[in-house]
Amino acid sequence: TESQAVLFTIFGATGDLAKRKLYPSLFRLYKKGELADNFAVIGTARREWSDEFYRGVILDSIKDLMRSKTEAEAFASHFYYQSHDVGDASHYITLKELGEKLKTQYKTLGNQVFFLAMAPQFFGTIAEHLKSEGILTGEGFERIVIEKPFGTSYATAKALNDSLAKVFTEEQIFRIDHYLGKEMIQAVSAVRFANPIFESLWDNQHIDNVQITFAEFIGVEDRGGYYETSGALKDMIQNHVLQVLSLIAMEKPSKFDEAHIVEQKVKALKAIRQYSPSEALENFVRGQYISGKFDGEAYKAYREEDSVSPDSQTETFAAGKFVIDNERWAGVPFYVRSGKRMTEKGTRINIVFKKSEDNLFAGSCDEPVQNVLTIYIQPTEGFSLSVNGKAAGQGFHLDPLRLSFRHDSEFLGNSPEAYEKLFLDVLKGDGTNFSHWEEAARAWELIDVVRNAWDEQTSALPTYTARSMGPKEAFDLLARDGREWTWQP
Ligand code: BG6
């Protein structure tokens, strides 16, 4: 591969996200030769750090990935630190001077990528200063990468987007949704569009319902401060879950590229029924975990976690039913759920096919199982399809069995991390696996009504025991439609 010439500027360089995700991903790209001699990184944050100290932090963040000390140090030597106050115009002048020096030194050709790994309230200010202080010159490509959360409601997301749009075009903005970098999320389109047997069945004639589960084993950990302002609905459903839903629901794009895929995803999101407040309450449920015991292990309640209010009303679990008003999906519910402190970590999509009305065996003691296509996103990656076979031996009895494929652990160990894939996409200018404004905007419209309806509610928040699959209400949601959550192990 030809390595990329580029200058990165990271806002929030001392933060956790930069250390956990950004630096290791850049190092992986370096090891693969995607980045080599012609890149440099300016890390900025308020703290006063020396280049030397910063490089020590970089080395520490990649210690599990390095093959030799020499290689790691060579990588770290491309990093420079500049203390920076995002609201102070004069600091951007210093930044510009350093950037120009590095551009010449590393021959970065004026290509620039800005990473905003910090609180969204600063995004607008940073963008404006990059323009007004002349850091953006238009010489090479100029792209900006931003982390979630993209707003906290439609109104705040729109304000944020307007402030970015004054400086950057939509093509220059890369909104990270790290689920879109995951192998098996990207594989959804392969399953759908490369297999006529599935493509031909992908509609309301054949599919009974779709279930998307994003279960987490972990609790809120040390993110109580952020999570209290968010909750499961905004933290997972608004972004990751709706992104996945749109990939499953979209019509076939006429070309497999960013513009055509995004066009179809947006159409699918727009076809999701916009609930009234009372419909939102009927079709969405929330819950908060209380203390529980599992396998001899005790788990504390959400309200006892660090930085969480003892009478917190924040939901740590959300489930809902979306319906899509178009020809393909009329009558097919999309059930979604996500929560913390659930039984296990398990991210799965279940496509539950219809029972056949005139099945030869229906009503007999050997009721056939429903065909279910499961896409395992994590922790294992693969697919399974449940089908009916015949029980071996004399007589005739049905025997449910599962055709199953899982990537092996060697594959999993070597496959690129979501962030690494996404960063390479940024360098190549491919925004396919990023969230676009129209997608985020529509997702907020759908989520706002649920959030606002919950905020109006005075009844007590439903609870669920830590290490369970959520509150009773989440099971009732399907039971009242005569269905249940399937959990293909
Ligand atoms: C993040 C959420 O976007 O996704 C976290 O803010 C959540 O609360 C995380 O834990 C889950 O991501 P993954 O990749 O571990 O499934």
Coordinates of C-alpha atoms and ligand atoms in Angstrom, one line a residue:
T1 CA 0.0 0.0 0.0
E2 CA 1.0 3.5 -0.6
S3 CA 1.2 5.4 2.7
Q4 CA -0.9 8.4 3.3
A5 CA 0.5 11.9 3.6
V6 CA -1.5 13.7 6.4
L7 CA -1.4 15.9 9.4
F8 CA -3.7 14.9 12.2
T9 CA -4.8 17.4 14.9
I10 CA -6.5 15.8 17.9
F11 CA -8.6 17.9 20.2
G12 CA -8.9 16.0 23.5
A13 CA -5.5 14.3 23.2
T14 CA -5.2 13.6 26.9
G15 CA -8.6 11.9 27.2
D16 CA -9.5 8.4 27.7
L17 CA -11.0 7.8 24.2
A18 CA -7.8 9.0 22.5
K19 CA -5.7 6.6 24.6
R20 CA -8.0 3.6 24.3
K21 CA -9.0 3.9 20.7
L22 CA -7.3 6.5 18.7
Y23 CA -3.6 5.9 19.3
P24 CA -3.8 2.2 19.1
S25 CA -5.8 2.4 15.8
L26 CA -3.3 4.8 14.3
F27 CA -0.5 2.5 15.4
R28 CA -2.2 -0.5 13.7
L29 CA -2.4 1.5 10.5
Y30 CA 1.3 2.4 10.9
K31 CA 2.2 -1.3 11.3
K32 CA 0.3 -2.1 8.1
G33 CA 2.1 0.7 6.2
E34 CA -1.0 2.9 5.7
L35 CA 0.8 5.5 7.6
A36 CA 4.6 5.8 7.3
D37 CA 7.0 8.7 6.9
N38 CA 4.6 11.4 5.8
F39 CA 2.3 11.7 8.8
A40 CA 2.4 13.8 11.9
V41 CA 0.1 14.2 14.8
I42 CA -0.6 17.3 16.9
G43 CA -2.2 16.4 20.2
T44 CA -4.0 19.3 22.0
A45 CA -5.8 19.7 25.3
R46 CA -5.7 22.2 28.1
R47 CA -3.1 20.5 30.1
E48 CA 0.6 21.5 29.8
W49 CA 2.5 18.5 28.5
S50 CA 5.9 18.3 26.8
D51 CA 6.3 16.4 23.5
E52 CA 8.4 13.9 25.5
F53 CA 5.7 13.3 28.0
Y54 CA 3.0 13.0 25.3
R55 CA 5.1 10.4 23.5
G56 CA 5.4 8.4 26.7
V57 CA 1.6 8.4 26.8
I58 CA 1.5 7.2 23.2
L59 CA 4.0 4.4 23.9
D60 CA 1.9 3.3 26.9
S61 CA -1.3 3.2 24.9
I62 CA 0.3 0.9 22.2
K63 CA 2.3 -1.3 24.5
D64 CA 0.2 -4.4 23.8
L65 CA 0.5 -4.0 20.1
M66 CA 4.2 -3.2 19.6
R67 CA 6.5 -5.6 17.9
S68 CA 9.7 -3.8 18.9
K69 CA 10.7 -0.8 20.9
T70 CA 12.4 0.7 17.9
E71 CA 9.2 0.5 15.8
A72 CA 7.1 1.9 18.6
E73 CA 9.5 4.8 19.2
A74 CA 9.7 5.6 15.6
F75 CA 5.9 5.8 15.5
A76 CA 5.7 8.0 18.6
S77 CA 8.3 10.4 17.2
H78 CA 5.6 11.7 14.8
F79 CA 3.6 13.0 17.8
Y80 CA 3.7 16.6 19.0
Y81 CA 1.9 18.2 21.9
Q82 CA 0.4 21.7 22.1
S83 CA -1.4 23.0 25.1
H84 CA -4.6 24.6 23.8
D85 CA -7.7 26.4 25.0
V86 CA -10.4 25.9 22.4
G87 CA -12.0 29.3 23.1
D88 CA -8.8 31.3 22.7
A89 CA -8.1 32.6 19.2
S90 CA -4.5 33.3 19.8
H91 CA -3.9 29.6 20.6
Y92 CA -5.0 28.7 17.1
I93 CA -2.3 30.9 15.7
T94 CA 0.3 28.8 17.6
L95 CA -1.4 25.7 16.3
K96 CA -1.2 27.0 12.8
E97 CA 2.5 27.7 13.1
L98 CA 3.2 24.3 14.4
G99 CA 1.1 22.7 11.7
E100 CA 2.9 24.6 8.9
K101 CA 6.2 23.5 10.3
L102 CA 5.2 19.9 10.4
K103 CA 3.7 20.1 7.0
T104 CA 7.1 20.9 5.6
Q105 CA 9.0 18.6 7.8
Y106 CA 6.8 15.5 7.0
K107 CA 5.7 16.5 3.5
T108 CA 2.0 16.1 4.4
L109 CA 0.9 17.9 1.3
G110 CA -1.6 20.1 3.2
N111 CA -3.9 17.1 3.9
Q112 CA -5.5 17.5 7.3
V113 CA -7.7 15.4 9.5
F114 CA -9.1 16.9 12.7
F115 CA -10.3 14.6 15.5
L116 CA -12.7 16.0 18.0
A117 CA -12.5 13.6 20.9
M118 CA -14.1 15.9 23.4
A119 CA -17.4 17.3 24.6
P120 CA -19.7 18.3 21.7
Q121 CA -20.4 21.8 23.1
F122 CA -16.9 22.8 21.8
F123 CA -17.3 21.4 18.3
G124 CA -18.8 24.6 16.8
T125 CA -16.2 26.9 18.4
I126 CA -13.3 24.7 17.2
A127 CA -14.7 24.6 13.6
E128 CA -15.1 28.3 13.5
H129 CA -11.6 29.0 14.7
L130 CA -10.1 26.5 12.3
K131 CA -11.6 28.7 9.6
S132 CA -11.1 32.2 11.0
E133 CA -7.5 31.6 12.0
G134 CA -6.7 30.2 8.6
I135 CA -5.8 26.7 9.6
L136 CA -8.0 25.5 6.8
T137 CA -6.4 26.5 3.6
G138 CA -8.0 24.2 1.1
E139 CA -4.6 23.0 -0.1
G140 CA -5.1 19.3 0.5
F141 CA -8.1 17.3 1.8
E142 CA -9.6 18.6 5.0
R143 CA -11.8 16.3 7.1
I144 CA -13.2 16.4 10.5
V145 CA -14.0 13.4 12.6
I146 CA -16.4 13.7 15.5
E147 CA -17.4 11.3 18.2
K148 CA -20.8 10.7 19.7
P149 CA -23.0 11.9 21.1
F150 CA -24.1 14.0 18.2
G151 CA -26.5 16.2 20.2
T152 CA -28.9 15.2 22.9
S153 CA -32.2 15.9 20.9
Y154 CA -33.1 16.9 17.4
A155 CA -32.8 20.6 18.4
T156 CA -29.4 20.3 19.9
A157 CA -28.1 18.1 17.1
K158 CA -29.4 20.5 14.5
A159 CA -27.7 23.4 16.3
L160 CA -24.5 21.4 16.4
N161 CA -24.8 20.5 12.8
D162 CA -25.5 24.1 11.7
S163 CA -22.4 25.3 13.5
L164 CA -20.2 22.6 11.7
A165 CA -21.9 23.2 8.4
K166 CA -20.8 26.9 8.4
V167 CA -17.2 25.6 8.0
F168 CA -17.3 22.0 6.6
T169 CA -19.4 20.4 3.9
E170 CA -21.2 17.1 4.7
E171 CA -18.6 15.2 2.7
Q172 CA -15.9 16.6 5.0
I173 CA -17.7 15.5 8.2
F174 CA -17.2 12.0 9.5
R175 CA -19.6 11.3 12.4
I176 CA -18.4 8.1 14.1
D177 CA -20.8 5.4 15.0
H178 CA -18.3 2.6 15.9
Y179 CA -20.9 -0.1 15.3
L180 CA -20.7 0.7 11.6
G181 CA -17.0 -0.3 11.7
K182 CA -17.9 -3.8 13.1
E183 CA -17.3 -6.7 10.8
M184 CA -20.7 -8.3 11.1
I185 CA -22.6 -5.1 10.7
Q186 CA -20.9 -4.5 7.5
A187 CA -21.7 -8.2 6.7
V188 CA -25.4 -7.5 6.8
S189 CA -25.4 -6.2 3.3
A190 CA -23.4 -9.2 2.1
V191 CA -26.0 -11.5 3.5
R192 CA -28.9 -9.6 2.1
F193 CA -27.7 -8.7 -1.3
A194 CA -25.3 -11.5 -2.3
N195 CA -27.7 -14.3 -1.5
P196 CA -30.8 -14.6 -3.7
I197 CA -32.3 -17.0 -1.2
F198 CA -32.4 -14.3 1.4
E199 CA -32.9 -11.4 -0.8
S200 CA -36.0 -13.0 -2.3
L201 CA -37.5 -13.6 1.2
W202 CA -36.7 -10.2 2.7
D203 CA -40.2 -8.8 3.0
N204 CA -43.5 -8.9 4.8
Q205 CA -44.6 -12.0 2.8
H206 CA -41.9 -14.1 4.4
I207 CA -40.7 -12.3 7.5
D208 CA -42.8 -12.3 10.7
N209 CA -40.7 -10.0 12.8
V210 CA -37.2 -8.7 13.2
Q211 CA -35.4 -8.5 16.6
I212 CA -32.4 -6.5 17.4
T213 CA -30.7 -7.1 20.8
F214 CA -27.7 -5.1 22.0
A215 CA -27.2 -6.7 25.5
E216 CA -24.3 -5.7 27.6
F217 CA -23.0 -7.5 30.6
I218 CA -21.2 -4.5 32.1
G219 CA -22.9 -1.9 34.2
V220 CA -22.3 1.8 33.9
E221 CA -18.8 1.5 35.2
D222 CA -17.0 4.9 35.6
R223 CA -19.2 6.7 33.1
G224 CA -22.1 7.6 35.5
G225 CA -21.6 11.3 35.0
Y226 CA -22.2 11.0 31.2
Y227 CA -24.8 8.2 31.5
E228 CA -27.0 10.2 33.9
T229 CA -27.5 12.7 31.1
S230 CA -28.1 10.1 28.5
G231 CA -29.7 6.7 29.4
A232 CA -30.0 3.6 27.2
L233 CA -32.4 5.2 24.6
K234 CA -30.0 8.0 23.6
D235 CA -26.8 6.1 24.3
M236 CA -27.6 3.0 22.1
I237 CA -31.0 3.1 20.4
Q238 CA -30.8 6.6 18.8
N239 CA -27.5 5.8 17.1
H240 CA -26.2 2.2 16.9
V241 CA -29.6 0.4 16.9
L242 CA -31.3 2.6 14.4
Q243 CA -28.3 2.4 12.1
V244 CA -28.4 -1.3 12.2
L245 CA -32.2 -1.3 11.7
S246 CA -31.9 0.9 8.6
L247 CA -29.3 -1.5 7.1
I248 CA -31.7 -4.3 7.5
A249 CA -34.8 -2.4 6.3
M250 CA -33.4 -0.3 3.5
E251 CA -34.3 -1.1 -0.1
K252 CA -31.5 -2.4 -2.3
P253 CA -29.3 0.5 -3.4
S254 CA -28.8 0.7 -7.1
K255 CA -25.1 0.9 -6.6
F256 CA -23.1 -0.2 -3.6
D257 CA -21.5 3.1 -2.7
E258 CA -21.8 5.8 -0.1
A259 CA -24.3 8.0 -1.8
H260 CA -26.7 5.2 -2.9
I261 CA -26.5 3.4 0.4
V262 CA -27.1 6.5 2.5
E263 CA -30.0 7.5 0.3
Q264 CA -31.7 4.1 1.0
K265 CA -31.0 4.2 4.7
V266 CA -32.5 7.7 5.0
K267 CA -35.6 6.5 3.1
A268 CA -36.0 3.6 5.4
L269 CA -35.6 5.8 8.5
K270 CA -38.2 8.2 7.2
A271 CA -40.6 5.4 6.6
I272 CA -40.5 4.4 10.3
R273 CA -43.8 5.5 11.8
Q274 CA -43.6 8.7 13.8
Y275 CA -45.5 7.9 17.0
S276 CA -47.7 10.2 18.9
P277 CA -46.8 10.5 22.6
S278 CA -49.3 7.9 23.7
E279 CA -48.2 5.5 21.0
A280 CA -44.6 6.0 22.1
L281 CA -45.6 5.0 25.6
E282 CA -47.4 1.9 24.3
N283 CA -44.6 0.8 22.2
F284 CA -41.5 1.6 24.3
V285 CA -40.5 0.4 27.7
R286 CA -37.6 1.3 29.9
G287 CA -36.0 -0.1 33.0
Q288 CA -33.2 0.4 35.5
Y289 CA -31.1 -2.3 37.1
I290 CA -31.4 -3.0 40.8
S291 CA -28.9 -5.1 42.7
G292 CA -28.7 -8.8 42.0
K293 CA -26.8 -11.9 42.5
F294 CA -25.5 -14.2 39.7
D295 CA -23.2 -17.1 39.9
G296 CA -22.4 -16.2 43.5
E297 CA -21.4 -12.7 42.4
A298 CA -23.2 -9.7 43.8
Y299 CA -24.0 -6.7 41.6
K300 CA -24.9 -3.3 42.9
A301 CA -27.9 -1.3 41.7
Y302 CA -27.5 1.5 39.2
R303 CA -28.4 4.0 41.8
E304 CA -25.5 2.9 44.0
E305 CA -23.0 3.4 41.2
D306 CA -20.4 6.2 41.2
S307 CA -21.7 9.6 40.0
V308 CA -25.2 8.4 39.9
S309 CA -28.0 10.1 41.8
P310 CA -29.6 7.9 44.5
D311 CA -33.0 8.6 43.1
S312 CA -31.9 8.6 39.5
Q313 CA -34.7 8.2 36.8
T314 CA -32.2 7.3 34.1
E315 CA -33.0 4.1 32.2
T316 CA -30.3 1.5 31.8
F317 CA -32.5 -0.6 29.5
A318 CA -34.8 0.4 26.7
A319 CA -36.9 -1.7 24.4
G320 CA -39.3 -0.8 21.7
K321 CA -41.3 -1.7 18.7
F322 CA -40.8 0.2 15.5
V323 CA -43.1 -0.2 12.5
I324 CA -42.2 0.8 9.0
D325 CA -45.0 2.1 6.8
N326 CA -43.9 1.0 3.4
E327 CA -44.7 -1.8 1.0
R328 CA -41.9 -4.1 2.0
W329 CA -42.4 -3.9 5.7
A330 CA -46.1 -3.2 6.4
G331 CA -47.2 -5.4 9.3
V332 CA -43.7 -6.5 10.3
P333 CA -42.6 -5.2 13.7
F334 CA -39.0 -4.4 14.4
Y335 CA -38.4 -5.1 18.1
V336 CA -35.3 -3.6 19.6
R337 CA -33.8 -3.8 23.1
S338 CA -30.5 -2.7 24.7
G339 CA -29.4 -2.5 28.2
K340 CA -26.6 -2.7 30.7
R341 CA -26.1 -5.4 33.3
M342 CA -28.0 -8.0 31.3
T343 CA -27.3 -11.7 31.4
E344 CA -24.4 -11.6 29.0
K345 CA -22.8 -9.5 26.3
G346 CA -24.7 -10.4 23.2
T347 CA -25.3 -8.3 20.1
R348 CA -27.6 -10.1 17.7
I349 CA -30.0 -9.6 14.9
N350 CA -32.8 -12.3 14.6
I351 CA -34.8 -12.4 11.4
V352 CA -37.8 -14.5 12.3
F353 CA -39.5 -16.0 9.3
K354 CA -43.2 -16.7 9.1
K355 CA -44.8 -20.0 9.9
S356 CA -46.2 -21.6 6.8
E357 CA -50.0 -21.7 6.9
D358 CA -50.4 -24.9 5.0
N359 CA -47.5 -26.7 6.4
L360 CA -48.0 -30.5 6.2
F361 CA -46.9 -30.9 9.8
A362 CA -48.5 -27.9 11.4
G363 CA -50.7 -28.8 14.3
S364 CA -49.2 -32.3 14.7
C365 CA -47.1 -33.2 17.7
D366 CA -44.1 -32.2 15.7
E367 CA -44.9 -28.5 15.2
P368 CA -42.1 -27.2 13.0
V369 CA -39.8 -24.5 14.5
Q370 CA -39.9 -21.1 12.9
N371 CA -37.0 -20.4 10.6
V372 CA -34.7 -17.8 12.2
L373 CA -31.7 -16.2 10.6
T374 CA -29.4 -15.0 13.3
I375 CA -26.6 -12.6 12.7
Y376 CA -24.1 -12.7 15.6
I377 CA -22.4 -9.3 15.9
Q378 CA -20.4 -10.0 19.1
P379 CA -18.8 -11.5 21.1
T380 CA -18.9 -14.3 18.5
E381 CA -19.2 -13.4 14.9
G382 CA -21.2 -15.4 12.4
F383 CA -24.6 -16.6 11.2
S384 CA -27.0 -19.3 12.0
L385 CA -30.2 -20.5 10.4
S386 CA -32.7 -22.7 12.3
V387 CA -34.4 -25.2 10.1
N388 CA -36.4 -28.4 10.5
G389 CA -34.9 -31.8 9.8
K390 CA -36.1 -35.3 10.4
A391 CA -35.1 -37.1 13.6
A392 CA -32.9 -40.0 12.7
G393 CA -34.4 -43.4 13.2
Q394 CA -37.6 -45.1 12.6
G395 CA -40.9 -43.4 12.2
F396 CA -41.2 -39.8 11.2
H397 CA -40.6 -36.9 13.6
L398 CA -39.3 -33.4 12.9
D399 CA -36.0 -32.4 14.4
P400 CA -35.1 -28.8 14.7
L401 CA -31.5 -28.1 13.8
R402 CA -29.2 -25.2 13.2
L403 CA -26.9 -24.5 10.3
S404 CA -24.2 -22.4 11.8
F405 CA -21.1 -20.6 10.8
R406 CA -18.8 -18.7 13.2
H407 CA -15.5 -17.0 12.5
D408 CA -12.8 -18.7 14.5
S409 CA -10.8 -17.1 17.2
E410 CA -7.7 -16.7 14.9
F411 CA -9.8 -14.7 12.5
L412 CA -11.2 -12.6 15.3
G413 CA -7.8 -11.9 16.7
N414 CA -6.4 -10.7 13.4
S415 CA -9.4 -8.8 12.2
P416 CA -9.0 -5.0 12.3
E417 CA -10.7 -3.2 15.1
A418 CA -13.8 -1.1 14.3
Y419 CA -11.9 2.1 14.8
E420 CA -9.0 1.1 12.7
K421 CA -11.3 0.4 9.8
L422 CA -13.1 3.7 10.2
F423 CA -9.9 5.7 10.4
L424 CA -8.7 4.2 7.2
D425 CA -12.0 5.1 5.6
V426 CA -11.5 8.7 6.7
L427 CA -8.1 8.7 5.1
K428 CA -9.6 7.4 1.9
G429 CA -12.5 9.8 2.1
D430 CA -15.1 7.0 2.2
G431 CA -18.0 8.0 4.4
T432 CA -20.1 4.9 3.8
N433 CA -19.7 3.6 7.3
F434 CA -20.4 6.9 9.1
S435 CA -23.5 8.5 10.3
H436 CA -24.8 11.3 8.0
W437 CA -26.7 14.3 9.1
E438 CA -30.1 13.2 7.6
E439 CA -29.8 9.8 9.4
A440 CA -28.9 11.4 12.7
A441 CA -31.7 14.0 12.3
R442 CA -34.4 11.4 11.5
A443 CA -33.2 9.2 14.4
W444 CA -33.6 12.1 16.8
E445 CA -37.1 12.8 15.6
L446 CA -38.0 9.2 16.3
I447 CA -36.3 9.1 19.7
D448 CA -37.4 12.6 21.0
V449 CA -41.0 11.6 21.2
V450 CA -40.3 8.6 23.3
R451 CA -37.9 10.6 25.6
N452 CA -40.4 13.4 26.0
A453 CA -43.3 11.1 26.7
W454 CA -41.2 9.3 29.4
D455 CA -40.2 12.7 30.9
E456 CA -43.9 13.5 31.3
Q457 CA -44.6 10.2 33.1
T458 CA -45.0 10.2 36.9
S459 CA -45.2 6.5 37.4
A460 CA -42.2 4.7 38.9
L461 CA -39.5 3.6 36.5
P462 CA -39.7 -0.2 36.0
T463 CA -36.7 -2.2 37.3
Y464 CA -34.9 -5.4 36.5
T465 CA -32.4 -7.4 38.5
A466 CA -28.8 -7.0 37.5
R467 CA -27.8 -9.9 35.2
S468 CA -31.2 -10.5 33.7
M469 CA -32.8 -9.8 30.3
G470 CA -34.6 -6.6 31.4
P471 CA -37.9 -5.7 33.0
K472 CA -41.1 -7.7 32.7
E473 CA -42.5 -5.0 30.5
A474 CA -40.0 -5.8 27.8
F475 CA -41.4 -9.3 27.6
D476 CA -45.0 -8.1 27.7
L477 CA -44.2 -5.9 24.7
L478 CA -43.9 -9.0 22.5
A479 CA -46.3 -11.2 24.4
R480 CA -49.2 -8.9 23.6
D481 CA -48.4 -9.5 19.9
G482 CA -48.4 -13.2 20.5
R483 CA -44.6 -13.3 20.2
E484 CA -41.5 -13.7 22.3
W485 CA -37.9 -12.7 22.2
T486 CA -35.8 -15.5 20.6
W487 CA -32.3 -15.9 21.8
Q488 CA -30.4 -18.3 19.6
P489 CA -27.3 -19.3 21.6
Ligands
BG6_1 C1 -21.1 3.2 23.3 C2 -21.9 3.5 24.5 O1 -21.5 3.9 22.2 O2 -21.2 1.8 23.0 C3 -21.6 2.6 25.7 O3 -21.8 4.8 24.9 C4 -21.6 1.1 25.3 O4 -22.4 2.8 26.8 C5 -20.7 0.9 24.0 O5 -21.0 0.4 26.3 C6 -20.9 -0.5 23.5 O6 -20.0 -0.7 22.5 P1 -19.3 -2.2 22.2 O7 -18.5 -2.0 21.0 O8 -18.6 -2.6 23.4 O9 -20.5 -3.1 22.0

